[in-house]
Short mmCIF file of C-alpha atoms in Angstrom, two decimals:
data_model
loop_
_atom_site.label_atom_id
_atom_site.label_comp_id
_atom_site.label_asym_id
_atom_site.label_seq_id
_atom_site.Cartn_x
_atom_site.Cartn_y
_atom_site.Cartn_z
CA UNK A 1 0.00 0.00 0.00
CA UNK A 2 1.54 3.31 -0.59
CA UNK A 3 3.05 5.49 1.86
CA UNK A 4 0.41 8.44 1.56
CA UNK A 5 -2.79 5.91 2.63
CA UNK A 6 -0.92 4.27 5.86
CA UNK A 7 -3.08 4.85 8.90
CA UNK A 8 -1.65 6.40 11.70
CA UNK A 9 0.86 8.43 9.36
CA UNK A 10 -0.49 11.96 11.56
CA UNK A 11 -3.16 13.35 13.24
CA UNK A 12 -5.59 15.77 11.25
CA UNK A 13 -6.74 16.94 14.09
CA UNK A 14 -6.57 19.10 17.44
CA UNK A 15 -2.72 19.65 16.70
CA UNK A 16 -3.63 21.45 12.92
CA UNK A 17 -6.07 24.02 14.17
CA UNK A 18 -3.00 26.35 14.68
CA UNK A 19 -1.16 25.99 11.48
CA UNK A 20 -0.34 28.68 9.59
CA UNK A 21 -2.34 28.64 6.32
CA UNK A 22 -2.20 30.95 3.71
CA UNK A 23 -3.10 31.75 0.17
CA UNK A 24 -0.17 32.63 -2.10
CA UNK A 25 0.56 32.76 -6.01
CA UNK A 26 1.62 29.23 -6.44
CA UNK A 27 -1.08 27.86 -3.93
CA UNK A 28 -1.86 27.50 -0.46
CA UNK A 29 1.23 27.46 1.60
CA UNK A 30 1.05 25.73 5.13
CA UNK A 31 3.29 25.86 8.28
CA UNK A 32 3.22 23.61 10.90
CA UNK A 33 4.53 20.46 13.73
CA UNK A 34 6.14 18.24 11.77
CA UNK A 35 4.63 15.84 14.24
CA UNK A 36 1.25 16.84 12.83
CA UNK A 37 1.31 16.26 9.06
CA UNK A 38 -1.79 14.38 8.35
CA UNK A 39 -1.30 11.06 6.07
CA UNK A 40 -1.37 11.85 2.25
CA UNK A 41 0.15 15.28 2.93
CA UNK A 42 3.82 14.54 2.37
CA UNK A 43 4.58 14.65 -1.14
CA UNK A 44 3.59 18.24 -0.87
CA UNK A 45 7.07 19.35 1.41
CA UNK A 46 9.12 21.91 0.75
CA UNK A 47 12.28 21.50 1.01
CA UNK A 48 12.64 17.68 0.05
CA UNK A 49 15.41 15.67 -2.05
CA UNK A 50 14.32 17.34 -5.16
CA UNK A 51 13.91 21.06 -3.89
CA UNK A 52 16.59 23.95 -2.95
CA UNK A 53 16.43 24.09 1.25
CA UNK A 54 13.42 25.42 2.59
CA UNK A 55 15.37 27.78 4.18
CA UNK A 56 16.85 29.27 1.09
CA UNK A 57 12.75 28.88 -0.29
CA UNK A 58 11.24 32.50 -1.44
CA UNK A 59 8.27 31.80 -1.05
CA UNK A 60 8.25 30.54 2.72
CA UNK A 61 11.21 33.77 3.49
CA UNK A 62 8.45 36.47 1.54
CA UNK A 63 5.36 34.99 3.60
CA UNK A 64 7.07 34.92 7.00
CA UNK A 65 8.66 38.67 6.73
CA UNK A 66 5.58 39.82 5.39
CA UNK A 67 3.00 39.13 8.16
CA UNK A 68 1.01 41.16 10.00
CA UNK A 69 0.28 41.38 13.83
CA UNK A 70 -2.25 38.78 13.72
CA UNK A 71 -0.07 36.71 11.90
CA UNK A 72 3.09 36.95 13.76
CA UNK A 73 0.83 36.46 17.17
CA UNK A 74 -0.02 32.75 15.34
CA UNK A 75 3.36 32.26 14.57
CA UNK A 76 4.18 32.48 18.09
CA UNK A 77 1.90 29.51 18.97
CA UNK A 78 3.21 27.31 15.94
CA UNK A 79 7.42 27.92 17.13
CA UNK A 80 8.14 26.59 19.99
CA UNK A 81 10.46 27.95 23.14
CA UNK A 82 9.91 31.63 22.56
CA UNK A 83 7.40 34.00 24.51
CA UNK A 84 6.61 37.88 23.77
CA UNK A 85 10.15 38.69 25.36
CA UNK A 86 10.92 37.59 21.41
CA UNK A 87 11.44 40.16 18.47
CA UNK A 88 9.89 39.71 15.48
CA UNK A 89 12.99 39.25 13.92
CA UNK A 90 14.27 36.83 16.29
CA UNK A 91 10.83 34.99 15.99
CA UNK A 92 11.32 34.66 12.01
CA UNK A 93 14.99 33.12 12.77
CA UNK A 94 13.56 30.80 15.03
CA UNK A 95 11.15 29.72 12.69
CA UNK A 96 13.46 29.13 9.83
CA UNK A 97 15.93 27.45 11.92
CA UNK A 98 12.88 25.21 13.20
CA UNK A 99 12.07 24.60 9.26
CA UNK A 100 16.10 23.37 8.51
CA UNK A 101 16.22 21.44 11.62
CA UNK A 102 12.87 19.57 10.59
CA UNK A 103 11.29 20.60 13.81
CA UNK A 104 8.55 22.42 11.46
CA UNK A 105 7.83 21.60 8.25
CA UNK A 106 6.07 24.00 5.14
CA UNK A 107 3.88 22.33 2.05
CA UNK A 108 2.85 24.32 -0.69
CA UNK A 109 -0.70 22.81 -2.22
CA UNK A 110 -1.06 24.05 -5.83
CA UNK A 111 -4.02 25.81 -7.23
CA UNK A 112 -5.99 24.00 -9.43
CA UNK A 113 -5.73 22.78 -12.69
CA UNK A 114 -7.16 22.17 -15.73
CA UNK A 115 -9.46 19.48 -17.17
CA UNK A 116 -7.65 15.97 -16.87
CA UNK A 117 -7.68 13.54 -19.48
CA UNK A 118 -8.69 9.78 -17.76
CA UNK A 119 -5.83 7.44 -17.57
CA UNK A 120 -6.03 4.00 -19.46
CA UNK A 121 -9.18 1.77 -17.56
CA UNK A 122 -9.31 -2.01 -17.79
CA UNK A 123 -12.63 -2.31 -19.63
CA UNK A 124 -15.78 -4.14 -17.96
CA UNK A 125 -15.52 -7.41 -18.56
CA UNK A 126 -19.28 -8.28 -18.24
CA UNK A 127 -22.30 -6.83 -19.37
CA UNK A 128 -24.51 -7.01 -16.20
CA UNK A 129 -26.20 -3.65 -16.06
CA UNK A 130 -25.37 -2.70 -12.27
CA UNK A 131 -24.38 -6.03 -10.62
CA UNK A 132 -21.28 -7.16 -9.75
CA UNK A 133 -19.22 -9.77 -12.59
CA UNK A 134 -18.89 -13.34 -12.21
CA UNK A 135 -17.08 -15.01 -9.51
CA UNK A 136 -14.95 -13.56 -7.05
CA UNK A 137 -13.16 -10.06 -6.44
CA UNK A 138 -9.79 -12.03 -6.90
CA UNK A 139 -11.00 -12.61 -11.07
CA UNK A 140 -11.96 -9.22 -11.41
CA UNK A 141 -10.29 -6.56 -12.86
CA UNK A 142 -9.34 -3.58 -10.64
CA UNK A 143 -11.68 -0.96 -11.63
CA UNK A 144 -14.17 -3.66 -11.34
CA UNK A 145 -13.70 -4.16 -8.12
CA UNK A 146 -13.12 -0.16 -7.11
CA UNK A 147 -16.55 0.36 -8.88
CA UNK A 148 -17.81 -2.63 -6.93
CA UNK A 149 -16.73 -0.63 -4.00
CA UNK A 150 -17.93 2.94 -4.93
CA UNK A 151 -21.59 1.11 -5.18
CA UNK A 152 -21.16 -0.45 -1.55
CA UNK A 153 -20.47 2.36 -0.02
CA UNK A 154 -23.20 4.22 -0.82
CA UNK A 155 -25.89 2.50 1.50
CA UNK A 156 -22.91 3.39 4.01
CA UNK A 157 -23.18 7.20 3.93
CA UNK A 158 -25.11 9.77 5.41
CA UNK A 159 -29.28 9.47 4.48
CA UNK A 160 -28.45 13.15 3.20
CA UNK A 161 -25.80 11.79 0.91
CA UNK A 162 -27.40 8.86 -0.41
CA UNK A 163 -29.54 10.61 -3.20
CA UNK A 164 -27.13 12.60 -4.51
CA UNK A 165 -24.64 9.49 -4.86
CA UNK A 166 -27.30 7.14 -6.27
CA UNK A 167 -27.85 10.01 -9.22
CA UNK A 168 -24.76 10.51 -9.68
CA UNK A 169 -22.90 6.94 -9.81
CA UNK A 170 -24.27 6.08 -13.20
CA UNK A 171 -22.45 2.86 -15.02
CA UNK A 172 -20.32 5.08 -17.86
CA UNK A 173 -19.30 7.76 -14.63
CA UNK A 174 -18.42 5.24 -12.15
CA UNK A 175 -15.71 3.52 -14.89
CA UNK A 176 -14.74 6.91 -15.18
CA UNK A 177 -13.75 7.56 -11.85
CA UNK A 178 -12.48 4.37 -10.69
CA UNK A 179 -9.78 5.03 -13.34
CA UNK A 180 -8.83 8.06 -11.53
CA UNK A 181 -8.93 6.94 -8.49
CA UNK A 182 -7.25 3.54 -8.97
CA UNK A 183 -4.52 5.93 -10.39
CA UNK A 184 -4.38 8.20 -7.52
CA UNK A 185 -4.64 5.45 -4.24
CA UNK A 186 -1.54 3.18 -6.53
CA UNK A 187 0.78 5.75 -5.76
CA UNK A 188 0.10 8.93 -7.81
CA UNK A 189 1.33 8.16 -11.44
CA UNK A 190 1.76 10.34 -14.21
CA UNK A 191 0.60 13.31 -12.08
CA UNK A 192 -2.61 12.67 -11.87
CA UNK A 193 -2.79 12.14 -8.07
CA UNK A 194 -1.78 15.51 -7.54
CA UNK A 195 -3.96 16.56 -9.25
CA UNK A 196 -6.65 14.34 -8.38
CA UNK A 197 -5.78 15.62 -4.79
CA UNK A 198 -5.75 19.35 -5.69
CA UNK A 199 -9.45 18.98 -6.73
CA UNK A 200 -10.54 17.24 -3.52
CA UNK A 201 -8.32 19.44 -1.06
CA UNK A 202 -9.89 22.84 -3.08
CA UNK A 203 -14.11 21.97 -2.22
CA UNK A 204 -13.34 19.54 0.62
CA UNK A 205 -10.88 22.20 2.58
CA UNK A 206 -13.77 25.05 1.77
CA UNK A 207 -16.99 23.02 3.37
CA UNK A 208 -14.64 20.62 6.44
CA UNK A 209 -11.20 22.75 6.95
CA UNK A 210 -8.38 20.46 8.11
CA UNK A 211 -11.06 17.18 8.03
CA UNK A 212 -10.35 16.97 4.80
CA UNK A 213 -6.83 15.50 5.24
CA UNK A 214 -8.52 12.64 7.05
CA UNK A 215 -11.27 12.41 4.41
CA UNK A 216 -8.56 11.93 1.90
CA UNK A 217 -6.31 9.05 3.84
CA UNK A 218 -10.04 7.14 4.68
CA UNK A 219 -10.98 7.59 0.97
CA UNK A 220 -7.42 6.62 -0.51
CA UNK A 221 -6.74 3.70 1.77
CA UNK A 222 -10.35 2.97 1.07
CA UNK A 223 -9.53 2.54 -2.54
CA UNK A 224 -6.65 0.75 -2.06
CA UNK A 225 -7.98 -2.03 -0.22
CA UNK A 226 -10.58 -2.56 -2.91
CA UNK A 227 -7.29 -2.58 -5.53
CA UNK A 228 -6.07 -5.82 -3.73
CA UNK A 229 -9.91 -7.05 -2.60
CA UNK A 230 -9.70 -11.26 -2.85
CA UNK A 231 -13.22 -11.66 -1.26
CA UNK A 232 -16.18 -10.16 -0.87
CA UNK A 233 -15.42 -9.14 2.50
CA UNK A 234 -12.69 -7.15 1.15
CA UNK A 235 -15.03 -5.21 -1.00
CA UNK A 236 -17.27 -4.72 2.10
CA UNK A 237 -14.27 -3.49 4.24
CA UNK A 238 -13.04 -1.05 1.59
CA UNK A 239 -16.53 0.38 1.19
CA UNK A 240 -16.81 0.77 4.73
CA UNK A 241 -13.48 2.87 4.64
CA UNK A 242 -14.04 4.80 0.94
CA UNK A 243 -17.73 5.29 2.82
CA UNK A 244 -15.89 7.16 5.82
CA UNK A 245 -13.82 9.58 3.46
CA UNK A 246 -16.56 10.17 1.07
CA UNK A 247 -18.94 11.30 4.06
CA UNK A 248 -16.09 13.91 5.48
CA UNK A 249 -15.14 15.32 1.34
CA UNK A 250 -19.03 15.91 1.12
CA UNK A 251 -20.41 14.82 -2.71
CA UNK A 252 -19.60 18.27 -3.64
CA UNK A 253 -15.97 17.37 -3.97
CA UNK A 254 -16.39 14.61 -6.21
CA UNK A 255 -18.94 16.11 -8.70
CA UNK A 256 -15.61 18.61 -8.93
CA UNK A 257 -13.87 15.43 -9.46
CA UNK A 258 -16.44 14.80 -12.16
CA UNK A 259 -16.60 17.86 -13.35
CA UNK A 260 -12.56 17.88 -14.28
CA UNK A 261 -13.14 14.76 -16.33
CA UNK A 262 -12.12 14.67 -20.07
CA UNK A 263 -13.07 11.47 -21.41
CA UNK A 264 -11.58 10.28 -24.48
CA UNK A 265 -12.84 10.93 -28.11
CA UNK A 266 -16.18 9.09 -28.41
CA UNK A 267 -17.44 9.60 -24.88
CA UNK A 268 -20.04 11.91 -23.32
CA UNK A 269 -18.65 14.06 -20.26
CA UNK A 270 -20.88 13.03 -17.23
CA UNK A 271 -22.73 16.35 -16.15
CA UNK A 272 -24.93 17.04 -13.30
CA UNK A 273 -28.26 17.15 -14.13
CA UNK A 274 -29.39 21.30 -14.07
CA UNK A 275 -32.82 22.49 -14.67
CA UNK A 276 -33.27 24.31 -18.33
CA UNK A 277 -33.27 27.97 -18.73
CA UNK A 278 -36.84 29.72 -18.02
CA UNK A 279 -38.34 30.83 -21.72
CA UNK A 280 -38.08 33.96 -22.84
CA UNK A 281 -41.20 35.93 -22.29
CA UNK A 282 -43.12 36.65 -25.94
CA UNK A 283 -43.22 40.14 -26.27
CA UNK A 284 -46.35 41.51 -28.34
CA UNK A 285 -45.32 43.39 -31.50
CA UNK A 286 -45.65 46.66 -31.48
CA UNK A 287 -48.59 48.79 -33.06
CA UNK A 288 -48.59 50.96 -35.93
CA UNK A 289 -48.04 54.15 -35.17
CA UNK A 290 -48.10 53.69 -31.00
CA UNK A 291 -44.30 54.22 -29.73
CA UNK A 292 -43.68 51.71 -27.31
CA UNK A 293 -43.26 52.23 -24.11
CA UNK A 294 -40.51 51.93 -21.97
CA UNK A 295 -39.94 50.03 -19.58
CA UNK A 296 -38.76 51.70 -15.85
CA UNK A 297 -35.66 51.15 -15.06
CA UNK A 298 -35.30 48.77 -12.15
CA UNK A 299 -33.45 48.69 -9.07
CA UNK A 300 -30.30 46.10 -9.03
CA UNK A 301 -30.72 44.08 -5.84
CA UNK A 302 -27.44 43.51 -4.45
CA UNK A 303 -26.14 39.65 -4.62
CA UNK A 304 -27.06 37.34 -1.39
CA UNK A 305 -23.43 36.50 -1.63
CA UNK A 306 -22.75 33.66 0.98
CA UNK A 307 -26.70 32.78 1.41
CA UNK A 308 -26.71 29.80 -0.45
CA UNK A 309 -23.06 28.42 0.71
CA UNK A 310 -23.81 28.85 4.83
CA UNK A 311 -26.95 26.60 3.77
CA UNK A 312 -25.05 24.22 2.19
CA UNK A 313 -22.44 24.15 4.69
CA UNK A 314 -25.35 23.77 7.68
CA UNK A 315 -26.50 21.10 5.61
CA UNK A 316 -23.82 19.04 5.19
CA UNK A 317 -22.13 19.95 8.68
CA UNK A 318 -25.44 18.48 10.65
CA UNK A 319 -25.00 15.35 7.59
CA UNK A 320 -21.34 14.76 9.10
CA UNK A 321 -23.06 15.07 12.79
CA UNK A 322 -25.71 13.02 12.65
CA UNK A 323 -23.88 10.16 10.83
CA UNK A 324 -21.29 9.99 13.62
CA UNK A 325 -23.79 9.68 16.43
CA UNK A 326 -25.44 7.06 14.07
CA UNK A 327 -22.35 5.26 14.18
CA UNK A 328 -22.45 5.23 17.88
CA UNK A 329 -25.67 3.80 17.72
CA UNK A 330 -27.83 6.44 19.27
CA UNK A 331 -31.37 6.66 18.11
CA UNK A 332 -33.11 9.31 16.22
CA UNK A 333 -34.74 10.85 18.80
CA UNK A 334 -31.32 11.25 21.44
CA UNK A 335 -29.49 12.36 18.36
CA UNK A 336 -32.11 14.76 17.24
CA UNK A 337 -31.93 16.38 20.89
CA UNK A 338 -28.06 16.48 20.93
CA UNK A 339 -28.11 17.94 17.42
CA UNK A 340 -29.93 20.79 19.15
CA UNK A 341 -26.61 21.39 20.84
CA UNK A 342 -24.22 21.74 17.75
CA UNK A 343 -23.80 25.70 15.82
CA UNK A 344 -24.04 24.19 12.74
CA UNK A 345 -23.00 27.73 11.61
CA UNK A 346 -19.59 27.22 12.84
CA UNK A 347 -17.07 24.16 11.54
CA UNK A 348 -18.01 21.09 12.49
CA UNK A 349 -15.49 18.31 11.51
CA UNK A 350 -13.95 14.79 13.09
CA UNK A 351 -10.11 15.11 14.29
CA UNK A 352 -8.10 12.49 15.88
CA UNK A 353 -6.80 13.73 19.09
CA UNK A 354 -3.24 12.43 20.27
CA UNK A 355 -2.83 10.74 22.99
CA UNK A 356 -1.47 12.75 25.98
CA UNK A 357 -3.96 15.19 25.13
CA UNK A 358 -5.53 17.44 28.15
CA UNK A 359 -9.05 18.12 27.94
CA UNK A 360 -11.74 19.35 30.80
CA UNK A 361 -15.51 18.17 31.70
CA UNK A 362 -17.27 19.78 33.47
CA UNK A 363 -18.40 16.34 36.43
CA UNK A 364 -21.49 16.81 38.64
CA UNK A 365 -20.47 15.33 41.87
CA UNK A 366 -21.35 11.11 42.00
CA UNK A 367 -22.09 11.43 38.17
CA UNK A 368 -20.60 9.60 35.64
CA UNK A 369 -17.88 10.38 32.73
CA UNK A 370 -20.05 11.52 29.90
CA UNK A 371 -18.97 11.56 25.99
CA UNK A 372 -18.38 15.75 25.87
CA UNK A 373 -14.82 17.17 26.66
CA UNK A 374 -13.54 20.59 25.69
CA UNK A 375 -10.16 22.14 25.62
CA UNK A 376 -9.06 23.05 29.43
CA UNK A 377 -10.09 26.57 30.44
CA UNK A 378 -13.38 26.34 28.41
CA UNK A 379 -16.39 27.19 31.02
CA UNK A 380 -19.11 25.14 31.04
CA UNK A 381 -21.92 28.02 30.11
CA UNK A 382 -19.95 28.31 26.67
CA UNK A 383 -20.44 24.51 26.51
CA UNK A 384 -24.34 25.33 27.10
CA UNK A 385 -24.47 23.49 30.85
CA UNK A 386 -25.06 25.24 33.64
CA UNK A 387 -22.21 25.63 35.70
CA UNK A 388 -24.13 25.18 39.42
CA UNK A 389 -22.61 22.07 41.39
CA UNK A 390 -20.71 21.28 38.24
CA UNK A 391 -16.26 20.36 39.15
CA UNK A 392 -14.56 21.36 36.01
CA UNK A 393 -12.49 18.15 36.13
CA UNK A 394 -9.09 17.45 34.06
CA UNK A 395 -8.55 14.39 31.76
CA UNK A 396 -5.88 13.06 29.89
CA UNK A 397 -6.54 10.81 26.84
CA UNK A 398 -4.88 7.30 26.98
CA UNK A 399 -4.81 6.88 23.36
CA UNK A 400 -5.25 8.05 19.85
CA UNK A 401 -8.99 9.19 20.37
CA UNK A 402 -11.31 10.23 17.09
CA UNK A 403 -14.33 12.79 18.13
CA UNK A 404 -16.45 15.07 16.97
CA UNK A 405 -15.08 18.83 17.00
CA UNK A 406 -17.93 21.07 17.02
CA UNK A 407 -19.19 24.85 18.69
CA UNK A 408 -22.14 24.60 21.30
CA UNK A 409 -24.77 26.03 20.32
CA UNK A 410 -26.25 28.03 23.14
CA UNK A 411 -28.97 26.57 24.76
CA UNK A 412 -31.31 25.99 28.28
CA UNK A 413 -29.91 24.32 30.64
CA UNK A 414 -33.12 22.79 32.56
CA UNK A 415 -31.57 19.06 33.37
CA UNK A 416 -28.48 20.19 35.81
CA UNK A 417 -30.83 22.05 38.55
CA UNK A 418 -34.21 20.15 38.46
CA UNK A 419 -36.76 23.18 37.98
CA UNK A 420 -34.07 26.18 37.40
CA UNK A 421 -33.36 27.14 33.73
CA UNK A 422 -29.95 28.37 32.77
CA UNK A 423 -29.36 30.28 29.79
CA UNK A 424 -26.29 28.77 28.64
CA UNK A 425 -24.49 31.31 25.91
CA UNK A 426 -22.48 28.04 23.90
CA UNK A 427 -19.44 29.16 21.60
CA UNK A 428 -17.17 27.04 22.79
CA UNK A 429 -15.15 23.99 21.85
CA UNK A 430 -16.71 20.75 22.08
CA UNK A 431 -15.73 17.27 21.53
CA UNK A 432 -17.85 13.98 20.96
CA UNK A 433 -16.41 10.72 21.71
CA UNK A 434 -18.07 7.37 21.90
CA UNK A 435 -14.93 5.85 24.23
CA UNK A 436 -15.03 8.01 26.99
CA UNK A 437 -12.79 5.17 28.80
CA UNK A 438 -9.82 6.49 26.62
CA UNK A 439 -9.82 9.56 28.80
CA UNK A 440 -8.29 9.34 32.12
CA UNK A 441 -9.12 11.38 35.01
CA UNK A 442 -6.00 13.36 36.08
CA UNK A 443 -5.06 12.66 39.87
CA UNK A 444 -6.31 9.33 39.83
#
């Protein structure tokens, strides 16, 4: 399997949120723990066997002399070992000596590029319509079996999901795709992973932020699985695993996956499905000898720029939500109630936290460890609980511990004091976890 798809190769999670991330000419240009790079994310270094030192690089020496306050105040969390005792200058020569001494690292994601042209696809061997060929995964081809895949998954993902992938997974368009992806999990030929991935990071970083990294190790070692599948089970495994990245890229990213496909000559480019232009309205011709009148001039409504996007991003935020707590097994109604709790106008995304990680819960006294934790300092009214007979207690996760990173919403507190309602503000930090044993209580 290669390198880029091997779990466990980073965290995409609590240790990202304070990169430095930044648009430039060439790309988007990120700064960070080396300790932190997320799987799939390597190939993208500065700095490597093939590249002039990063700290002889241009474009990392332009960026850090030319940020502002804000930006130098972030810089100070992201090098570590200095304080505000620190000069900017000083600060900058830290940080370069941290990028030479590997201590922090710098990737430069490219902008994106133009239409690909599908690599070579082992034809279908069959002529089944929808169903699976003959026999067993280990006589198939391998786009058979990554299309076999794509159409397992699809029971797999969110109810909110399901639609859109059932319209859009035709026969002719799945072949398609497998091809590229095939291509992209088997080690990035040709270029076309990188450019595969420059599609995916572009809508997937816009609608999850740093989730996307995850979404694109789950999906890629997803893929490869089903490249090797021998048995059915296989295929079911690498569904369940394509399934998990798919649901954290969102479908938008892979109708721009779509979208970038050239097929070869002979083929129709798969399209989504848009509604036809309204008509033209008839116009009666004019009569002899009556001018026409004209028409008054209208007022130009300004754009509802963003309107549409925050309602997509609500929509597919609560999507990613709900399906987690599904996968805890909660029902609908507890996860409709705990939904209630989430801003879906604020990220929502699932991170791996590293072990050793401190995080805080607020404990009545005599209760037990529930499945919210927050980042230490956060009160519990910004978590929307009511503080009253609450012990903001300290834990310490055991091990590598996936959750769900969201903002409480605020809400009324009317279960911590029987009869006494709290307004609880929210806005802070929360995370989900379905193995609250992996946090330890610190003291005991």
């Amino acid at each position: 399997m290669p390198d880029s798809f091997i779990s466990g190769g980073g965290a995409a999670g609590l240790s990202m949120a304070d990169w430095m991330d930044a648009e430039i000419p060439e790309g988007r240009l990120l700064i960070g723990p080396t300790r932190a790079i997320p799987a799939g994310m390597r190939r993208y270094a500065l700095g490597g066997p093939t590249c002039s030192p990063i700290w002889r690089d241009a474009r990392v020496i332009k960026y850090l002399h030319g940020l502002d306050t804000i930006g130098r105040l972030r810089l100070r969390r992201v090098v570590q070992g200095v304080d505000f005792r620190v000069s900017d200058m000083q600060l900058i020569d830290q940080a370069m000596r941290d990028l030479a001494m590997g201590s922090l690292s710098a990737f430069l994601i490219p902008r994106a590029i133009a239409p690909l042209s599908p690599p070579p696809v082992d034809p279908p061997r069959h002529d089944q319509g929808d169903e699976d060929p003959p026999g067993q995964p280990a006589q198939w081809s391998v786009t058979d079996r990554v299309v076999a895949t794509l159409r397992r998954c699809v029971p797999l993902l969110p109810r909110e999901m399901q639609q859109a992938a059932k319209s859009l997974f035709t026969r002719e368009t799945l072949y398609w795709l497998a091809g590229f992806l095939v291509v992209w999990a088997g080690g990035h030929l040709a270029g076309y992973g990188e450019a595969i991935d420059v599609i995916l990071l572009g809508v997937g970083y816009a609608m999850v932020g740093w989730s996307v990294f995850q979404g694109l190790n789950d999906l890629g070692h997803g893929i490869a699985l089903a490249t090797t599948a021998k048995t059915q089970h296989d295929l079911d495994e690498a569904a369940k695993r394509t399934a998990a990245g798919l649901t954290i890229l969102t479908i938008n990213a892979i109708i721009a996956l779509i979208a970038k496909v050239k097929p070869a000559s002979g083929g129709k480019r798969p399209m989504v499905e848009e509604p036809p232009p309204p008509p033209e309205p008839v116009r009666p011709p004019p009569r002899e000898g009556i001018p026409e009148p004209t028409a008054p001039a209208k007022a130009v409504e300004p754009p509802r720029e963003g309107t549409r996007s925050l309602a997509d991003l609500m929509a597919q935020r609560k999507a990613l939500a709900k399906n987690f707590y599904e996968q805890a097994g909660w029902s609908e109604r507890r996860i409709a109630d705990h939904l209630k709790g989430i801003d879906f106008t604020k990220p929502v995304d699932v991170v791996t936290l590293p072990e050793g990680t401190s995080v805080v819960q607020h404990v009545l006294p005599g209760g037990k460890v529930g499945n919210y934790f927050a980042p230490p300092g956060t009160p519990a009214s910004s978590l929307g609980i009511n503080p009253a007979n609450r012990v903001p207690t300290m834990f310490t996760l055991s091990q590598d511990t996936q959750v769900l990173r969201s903002t409480a919403a605020p809400v009324q507190d009317t279960w911590t004091v029987p009869g006494q309602v709290f307004d609880a503000e929210g806005g802070g930090t929360q995370y989900f976890t379905t193995n609250p044993s992996n946090f330890t209580q610190v003291g005991l």
